[in-house]
Short mmCIF file of C-alpha atoms and ligand atoms in Angstrom, two decimals:
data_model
loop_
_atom_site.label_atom_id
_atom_site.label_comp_id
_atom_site.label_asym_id
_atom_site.label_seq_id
_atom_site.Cartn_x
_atom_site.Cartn_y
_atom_site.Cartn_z
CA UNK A 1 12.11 106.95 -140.84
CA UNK A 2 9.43 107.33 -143.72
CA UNK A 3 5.84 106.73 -142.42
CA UNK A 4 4.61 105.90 -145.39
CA UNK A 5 4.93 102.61 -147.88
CA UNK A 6 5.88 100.29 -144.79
CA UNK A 7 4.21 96.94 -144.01
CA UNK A 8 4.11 96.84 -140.67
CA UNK A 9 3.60 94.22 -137.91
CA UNK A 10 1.82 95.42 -134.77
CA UNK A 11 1.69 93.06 -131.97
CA UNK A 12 -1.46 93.97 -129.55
CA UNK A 13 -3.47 95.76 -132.02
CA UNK A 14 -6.50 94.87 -131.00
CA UNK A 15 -7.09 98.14 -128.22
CA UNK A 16 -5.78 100.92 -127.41
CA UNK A 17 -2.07 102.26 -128.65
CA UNK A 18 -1.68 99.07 -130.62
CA UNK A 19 -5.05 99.87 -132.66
CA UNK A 20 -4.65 103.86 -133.17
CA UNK A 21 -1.35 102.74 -134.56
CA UNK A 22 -2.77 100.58 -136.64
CA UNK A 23 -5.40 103.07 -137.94
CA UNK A 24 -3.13 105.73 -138.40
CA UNK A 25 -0.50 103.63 -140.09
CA UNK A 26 -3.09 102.50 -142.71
CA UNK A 27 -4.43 105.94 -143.41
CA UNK A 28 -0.84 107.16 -143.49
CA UNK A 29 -0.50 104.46 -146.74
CA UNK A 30 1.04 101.62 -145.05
CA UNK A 31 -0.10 97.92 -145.39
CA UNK A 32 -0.68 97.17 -141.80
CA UNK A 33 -0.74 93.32 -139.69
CA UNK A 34 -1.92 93.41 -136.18
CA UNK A 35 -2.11 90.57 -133.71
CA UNK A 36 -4.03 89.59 -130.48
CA UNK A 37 -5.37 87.00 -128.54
CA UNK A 38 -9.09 88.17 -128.30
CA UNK A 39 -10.46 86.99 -131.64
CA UNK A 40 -13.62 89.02 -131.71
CA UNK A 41 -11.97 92.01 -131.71
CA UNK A 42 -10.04 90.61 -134.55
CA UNK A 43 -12.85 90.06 -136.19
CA UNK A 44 -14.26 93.12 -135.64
CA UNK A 45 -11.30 95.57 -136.73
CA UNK A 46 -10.99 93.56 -139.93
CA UNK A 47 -15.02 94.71 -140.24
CA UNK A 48 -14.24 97.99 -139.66
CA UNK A 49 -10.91 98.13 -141.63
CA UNK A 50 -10.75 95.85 -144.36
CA UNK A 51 -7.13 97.22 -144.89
CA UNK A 52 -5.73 95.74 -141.72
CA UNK A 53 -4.54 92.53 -141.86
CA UNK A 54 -5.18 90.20 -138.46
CA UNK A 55 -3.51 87.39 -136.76
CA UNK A 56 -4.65 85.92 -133.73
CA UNK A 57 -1.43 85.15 -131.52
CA UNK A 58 -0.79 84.79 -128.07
CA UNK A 59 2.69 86.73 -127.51
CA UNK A 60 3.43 85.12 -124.30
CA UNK A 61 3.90 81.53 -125.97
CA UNK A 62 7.10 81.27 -127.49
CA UNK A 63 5.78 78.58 -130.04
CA UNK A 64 3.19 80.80 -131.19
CA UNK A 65 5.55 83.78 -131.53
CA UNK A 66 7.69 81.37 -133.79
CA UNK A 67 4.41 80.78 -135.39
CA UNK A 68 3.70 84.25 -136.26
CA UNK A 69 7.15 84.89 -137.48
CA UNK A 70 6.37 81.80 -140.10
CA UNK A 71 3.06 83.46 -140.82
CA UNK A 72 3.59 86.92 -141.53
CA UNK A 73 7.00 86.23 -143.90
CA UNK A 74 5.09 84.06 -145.71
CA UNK A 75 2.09 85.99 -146.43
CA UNK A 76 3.58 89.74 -146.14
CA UNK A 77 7.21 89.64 -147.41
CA UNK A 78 7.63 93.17 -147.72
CA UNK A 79 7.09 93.20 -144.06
CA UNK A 80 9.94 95.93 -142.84
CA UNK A 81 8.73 96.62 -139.44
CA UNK A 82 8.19 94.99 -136.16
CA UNK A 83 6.43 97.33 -133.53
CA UNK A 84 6.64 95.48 -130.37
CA UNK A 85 3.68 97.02 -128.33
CA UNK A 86 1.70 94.01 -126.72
CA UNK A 87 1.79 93.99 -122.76
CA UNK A 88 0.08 93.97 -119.41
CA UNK A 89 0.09 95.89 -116.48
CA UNK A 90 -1.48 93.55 -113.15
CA UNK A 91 -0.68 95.06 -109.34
CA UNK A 92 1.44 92.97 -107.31
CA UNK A 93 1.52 93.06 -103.67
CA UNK A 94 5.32 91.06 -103.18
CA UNK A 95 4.62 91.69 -99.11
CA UNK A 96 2.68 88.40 -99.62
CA UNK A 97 3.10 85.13 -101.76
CA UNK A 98 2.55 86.20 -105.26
CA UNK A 99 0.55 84.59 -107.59
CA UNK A 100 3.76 82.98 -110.01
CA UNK A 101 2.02 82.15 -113.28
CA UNK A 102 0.98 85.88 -113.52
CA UNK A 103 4.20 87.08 -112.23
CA UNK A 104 5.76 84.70 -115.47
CA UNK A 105 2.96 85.72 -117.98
CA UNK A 106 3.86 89.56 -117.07
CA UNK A 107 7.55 88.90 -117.98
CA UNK A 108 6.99 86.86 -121.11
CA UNK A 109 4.28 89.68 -122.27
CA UNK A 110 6.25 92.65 -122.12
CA UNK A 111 9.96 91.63 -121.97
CA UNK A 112 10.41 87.65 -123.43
CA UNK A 113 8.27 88.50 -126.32
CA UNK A 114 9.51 91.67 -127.82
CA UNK A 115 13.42 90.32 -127.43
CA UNK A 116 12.62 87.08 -128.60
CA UNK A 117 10.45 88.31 -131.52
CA UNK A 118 13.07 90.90 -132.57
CA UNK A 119 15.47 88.45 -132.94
CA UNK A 120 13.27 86.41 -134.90
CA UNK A 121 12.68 89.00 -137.60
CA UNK A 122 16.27 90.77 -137.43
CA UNK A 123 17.97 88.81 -140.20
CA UNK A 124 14.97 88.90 -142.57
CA UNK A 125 14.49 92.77 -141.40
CA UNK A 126 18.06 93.95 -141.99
CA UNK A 127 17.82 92.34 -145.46
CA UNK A 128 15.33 95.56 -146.24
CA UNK A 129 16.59 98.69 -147.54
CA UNK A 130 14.69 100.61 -144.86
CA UNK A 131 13.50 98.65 -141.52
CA UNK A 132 12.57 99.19 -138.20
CA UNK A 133 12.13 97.97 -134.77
CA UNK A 134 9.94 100.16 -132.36
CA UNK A 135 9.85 99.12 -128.35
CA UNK A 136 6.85 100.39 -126.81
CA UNK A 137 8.18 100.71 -123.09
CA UNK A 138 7.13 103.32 -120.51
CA UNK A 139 7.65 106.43 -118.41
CA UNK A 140 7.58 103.80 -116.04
CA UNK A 141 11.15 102.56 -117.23
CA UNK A 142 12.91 105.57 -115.66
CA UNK A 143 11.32 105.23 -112.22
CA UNK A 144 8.99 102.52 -110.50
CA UNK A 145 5.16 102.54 -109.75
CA UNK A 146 5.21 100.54 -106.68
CA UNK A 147 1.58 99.34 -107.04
CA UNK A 148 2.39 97.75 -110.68
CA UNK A 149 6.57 96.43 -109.88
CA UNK A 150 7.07 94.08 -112.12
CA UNK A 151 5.28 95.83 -114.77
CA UNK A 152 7.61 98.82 -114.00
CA UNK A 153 10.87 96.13 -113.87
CA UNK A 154 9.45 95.14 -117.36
CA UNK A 155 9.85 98.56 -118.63
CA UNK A 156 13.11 99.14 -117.30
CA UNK A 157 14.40 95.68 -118.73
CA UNK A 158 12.62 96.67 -122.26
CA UNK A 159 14.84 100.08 -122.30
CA UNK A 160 17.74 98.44 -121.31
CA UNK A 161 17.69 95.96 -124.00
CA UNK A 162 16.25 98.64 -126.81
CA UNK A 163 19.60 100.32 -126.25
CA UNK A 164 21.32 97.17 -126.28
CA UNK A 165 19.36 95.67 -129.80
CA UNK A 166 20.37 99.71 -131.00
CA UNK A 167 24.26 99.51 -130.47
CA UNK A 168 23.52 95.66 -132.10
CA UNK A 169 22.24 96.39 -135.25
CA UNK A 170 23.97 99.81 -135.21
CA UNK A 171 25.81 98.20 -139.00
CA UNK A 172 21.88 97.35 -140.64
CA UNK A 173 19.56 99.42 -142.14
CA UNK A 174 17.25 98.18 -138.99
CA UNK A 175 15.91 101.65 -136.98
CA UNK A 176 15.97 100.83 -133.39
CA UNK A 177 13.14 102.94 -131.51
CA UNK A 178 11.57 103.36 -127.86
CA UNK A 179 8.54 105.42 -127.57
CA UNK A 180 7.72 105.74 -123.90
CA UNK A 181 4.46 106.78 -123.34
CA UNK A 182 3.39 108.68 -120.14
CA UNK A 183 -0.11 107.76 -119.10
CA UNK A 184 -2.66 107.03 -121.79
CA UNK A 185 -6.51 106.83 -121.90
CA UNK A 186 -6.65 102.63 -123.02
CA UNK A 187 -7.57 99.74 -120.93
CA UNK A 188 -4.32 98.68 -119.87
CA UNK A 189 -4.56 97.10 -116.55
CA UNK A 190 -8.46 96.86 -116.56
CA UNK A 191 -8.40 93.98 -114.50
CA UNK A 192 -6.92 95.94 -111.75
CA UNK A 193 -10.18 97.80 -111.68
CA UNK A 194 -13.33 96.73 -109.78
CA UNK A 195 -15.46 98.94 -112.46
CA UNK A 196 -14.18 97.30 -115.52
CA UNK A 197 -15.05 100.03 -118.23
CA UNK A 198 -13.22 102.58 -116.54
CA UNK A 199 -10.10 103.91 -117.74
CA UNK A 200 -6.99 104.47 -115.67
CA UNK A 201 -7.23 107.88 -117.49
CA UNK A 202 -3.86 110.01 -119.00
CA UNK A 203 -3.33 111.61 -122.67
CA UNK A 204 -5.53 110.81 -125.56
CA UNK A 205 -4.06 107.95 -128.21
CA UNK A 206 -4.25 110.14 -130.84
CA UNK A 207 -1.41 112.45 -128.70
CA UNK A 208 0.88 109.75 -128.35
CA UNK A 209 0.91 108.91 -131.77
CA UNK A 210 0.83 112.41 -133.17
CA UNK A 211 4.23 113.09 -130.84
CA UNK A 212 5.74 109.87 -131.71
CA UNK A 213 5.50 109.98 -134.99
CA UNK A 214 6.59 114.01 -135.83
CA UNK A 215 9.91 112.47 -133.58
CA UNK A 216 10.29 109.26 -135.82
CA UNK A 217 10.36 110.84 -138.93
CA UNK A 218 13.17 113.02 -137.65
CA UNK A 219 15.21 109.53 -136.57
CA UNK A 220 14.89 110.63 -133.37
CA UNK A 221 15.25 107.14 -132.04
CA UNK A 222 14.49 107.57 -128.03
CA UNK A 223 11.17 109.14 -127.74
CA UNK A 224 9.13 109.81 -124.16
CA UNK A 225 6.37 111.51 -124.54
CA UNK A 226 4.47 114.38 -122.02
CA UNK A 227 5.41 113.18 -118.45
CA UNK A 228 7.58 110.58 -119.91
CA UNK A 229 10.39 113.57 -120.41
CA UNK A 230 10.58 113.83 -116.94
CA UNK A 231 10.86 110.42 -116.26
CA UNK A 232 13.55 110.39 -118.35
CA UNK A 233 15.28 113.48 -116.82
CA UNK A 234 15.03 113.34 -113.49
CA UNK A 235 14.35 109.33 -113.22
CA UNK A 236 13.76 108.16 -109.47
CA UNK A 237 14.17 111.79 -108.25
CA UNK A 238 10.52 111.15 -108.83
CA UNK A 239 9.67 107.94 -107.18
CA UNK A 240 8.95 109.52 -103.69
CA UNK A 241 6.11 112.17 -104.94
CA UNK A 242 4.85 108.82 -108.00
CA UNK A 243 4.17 106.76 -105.02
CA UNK A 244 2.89 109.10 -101.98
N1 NAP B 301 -1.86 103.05 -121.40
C1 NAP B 301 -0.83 103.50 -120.76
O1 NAP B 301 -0.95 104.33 -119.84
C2 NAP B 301 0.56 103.05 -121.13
C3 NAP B 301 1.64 103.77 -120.64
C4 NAP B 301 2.92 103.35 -120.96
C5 NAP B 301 3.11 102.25 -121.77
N2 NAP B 301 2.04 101.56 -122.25
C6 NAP B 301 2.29 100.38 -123.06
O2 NAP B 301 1.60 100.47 -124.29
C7 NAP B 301 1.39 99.17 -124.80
C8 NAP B 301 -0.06 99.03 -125.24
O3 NAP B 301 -0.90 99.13 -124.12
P1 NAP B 301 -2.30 99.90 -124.12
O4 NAP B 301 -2.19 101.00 -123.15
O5 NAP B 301 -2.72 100.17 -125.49
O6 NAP B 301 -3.24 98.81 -123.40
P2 NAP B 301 -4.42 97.90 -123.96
O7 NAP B 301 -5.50 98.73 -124.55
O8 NAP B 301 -4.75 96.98 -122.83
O9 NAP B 301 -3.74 97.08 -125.15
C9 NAP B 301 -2.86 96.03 -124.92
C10 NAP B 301 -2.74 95.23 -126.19
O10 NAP B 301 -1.80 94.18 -125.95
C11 NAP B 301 -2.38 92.97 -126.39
N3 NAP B 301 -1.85 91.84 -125.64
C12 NAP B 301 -1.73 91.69 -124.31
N4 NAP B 301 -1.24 90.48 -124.01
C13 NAP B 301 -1.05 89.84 -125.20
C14 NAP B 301 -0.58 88.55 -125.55
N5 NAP B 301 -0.19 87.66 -124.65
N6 NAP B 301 -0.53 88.23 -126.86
C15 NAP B 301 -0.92 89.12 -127.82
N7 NAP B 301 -1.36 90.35 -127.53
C16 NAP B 301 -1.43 90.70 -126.24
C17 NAP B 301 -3.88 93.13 -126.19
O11 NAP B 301 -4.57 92.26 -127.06
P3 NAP B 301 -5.40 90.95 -126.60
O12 NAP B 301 -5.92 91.23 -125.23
O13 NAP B 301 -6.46 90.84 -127.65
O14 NAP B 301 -4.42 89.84 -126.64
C18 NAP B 301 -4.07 94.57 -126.60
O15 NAP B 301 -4.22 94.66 -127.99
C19 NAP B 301 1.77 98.20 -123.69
O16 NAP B 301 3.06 97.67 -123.93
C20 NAP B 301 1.80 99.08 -122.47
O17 NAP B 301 2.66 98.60 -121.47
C21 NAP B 301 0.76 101.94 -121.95
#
């Protein structure tokens, strides 16, 4: 895949993988659109980089994801590519009654959205000489965190179905990729934390991206990244020492 001359859609842009994305994308030459719910950092990004084009959109909300569909093929047609990176990570303790509207909003995040998005954009996207859909799933796909299940059951689903939407579109000029990222320094699942500013730690952005983006421009379509690999290796041959 060239990563350069794209217009690219970036759901959950406004933080972490989403954003370095973003700003690597547009320094790369590439007209970028991100979306989020938080509207000051919206407003913010666009302060700092006029060149990136914001939406504010709530993934979860399947009108709203119709919505942005509307939105961005109307004001960026040459939109050929979808990166479906929005989610959220909460713990869930299932050995008591679970709270069912976050349980919902989890799945809809980081499953409901990217499928039903995809399939949104996949006629208008295969229409392009050169297109491409990019999952951002998880070492966590391979084998479960048991603090963060349904998160992990997320993952697992979003692989699944990236191989699935792959063998799909296998006849289009649509890329299907998966970059699974091990760890990374962002503020996924902050609200797990008592001290909200801390990080959960792991590998720099800039890493991720740097790896996932020498392995995209070889097509190399399935791409985990540092502990990822052995995720994908040796799946739950690891979930014993994961969750000691
Ligand atoms: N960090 C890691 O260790 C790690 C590891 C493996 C995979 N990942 C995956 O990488 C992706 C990005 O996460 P991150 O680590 O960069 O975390 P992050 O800094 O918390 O970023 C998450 C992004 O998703 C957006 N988002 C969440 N819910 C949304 C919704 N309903 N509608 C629209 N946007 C929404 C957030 O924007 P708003 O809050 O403004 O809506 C934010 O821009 C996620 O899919 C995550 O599962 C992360």
């Amino acid at each position: 895949m060239k990563t350069v001359g794209n217009t690219i859609l970036i759901t959950g842009g406004t933080s972490g993988i989403g954003l370095g994305f973003a700003e690597r994308f547009l320094k790369l030459g590439n007209r970028v659109i991100i979306c989020g719910r938080r509207e000051n950092r919206l407003v913010q990004i666009k302060k700092d980089h006029p060149g990136i084009e914001t939406l504010t959109c709530d993934v979860s909300e399947a009108k709203e994801r119709a919505i942005l569909c509307s939105k961005v093929m109307g004001l960026f047609p040459a939109i050929n590519i979808l990166m479906n990176n929005a989610g959220i990570q909460f713990q869930m303790n299932m050995t008591t009654p679970v709270n069912v509207d976050m349980l919902r909003m989890e799945i809809e995040t980081n499953l409901t959205a990217p499928v039903h998005l995809t399939s949104l954009f996949a006629g208008y996207l295969a229409a392009k000489e050169e297109a491409a859909v990019i999952n951002i799933s998880s070492g966590l796909a391979f084998s479960p965190y048991a603090v963060v299940p349904v998160y992990s059951a997320t993952k697992a689903a979003l692989h699944s179905v990236t191989m699935s939407l792959r063998y799909q579109l296998r006849q289009t000029s649509i890329k299907v990729f998966e970059i699974a990222p091990p760890a990374v320094d962002t503020e996924l699942g902050h609200q797990n934390r008592s001290d909200k500013s801390q990080s959960h730690g792991g590998i720099p952005v800039s890493e991720l991206i740097d790896a996932s983006l020498q392995a995209m421009e070889k097509n190399i379509f399935e791409i985990p990244v540092g502990m990822a690999k052995d995720l994908r290796e040796k799946g739950e041959q690891f979930f014993d020492l994961m969750n000691k």
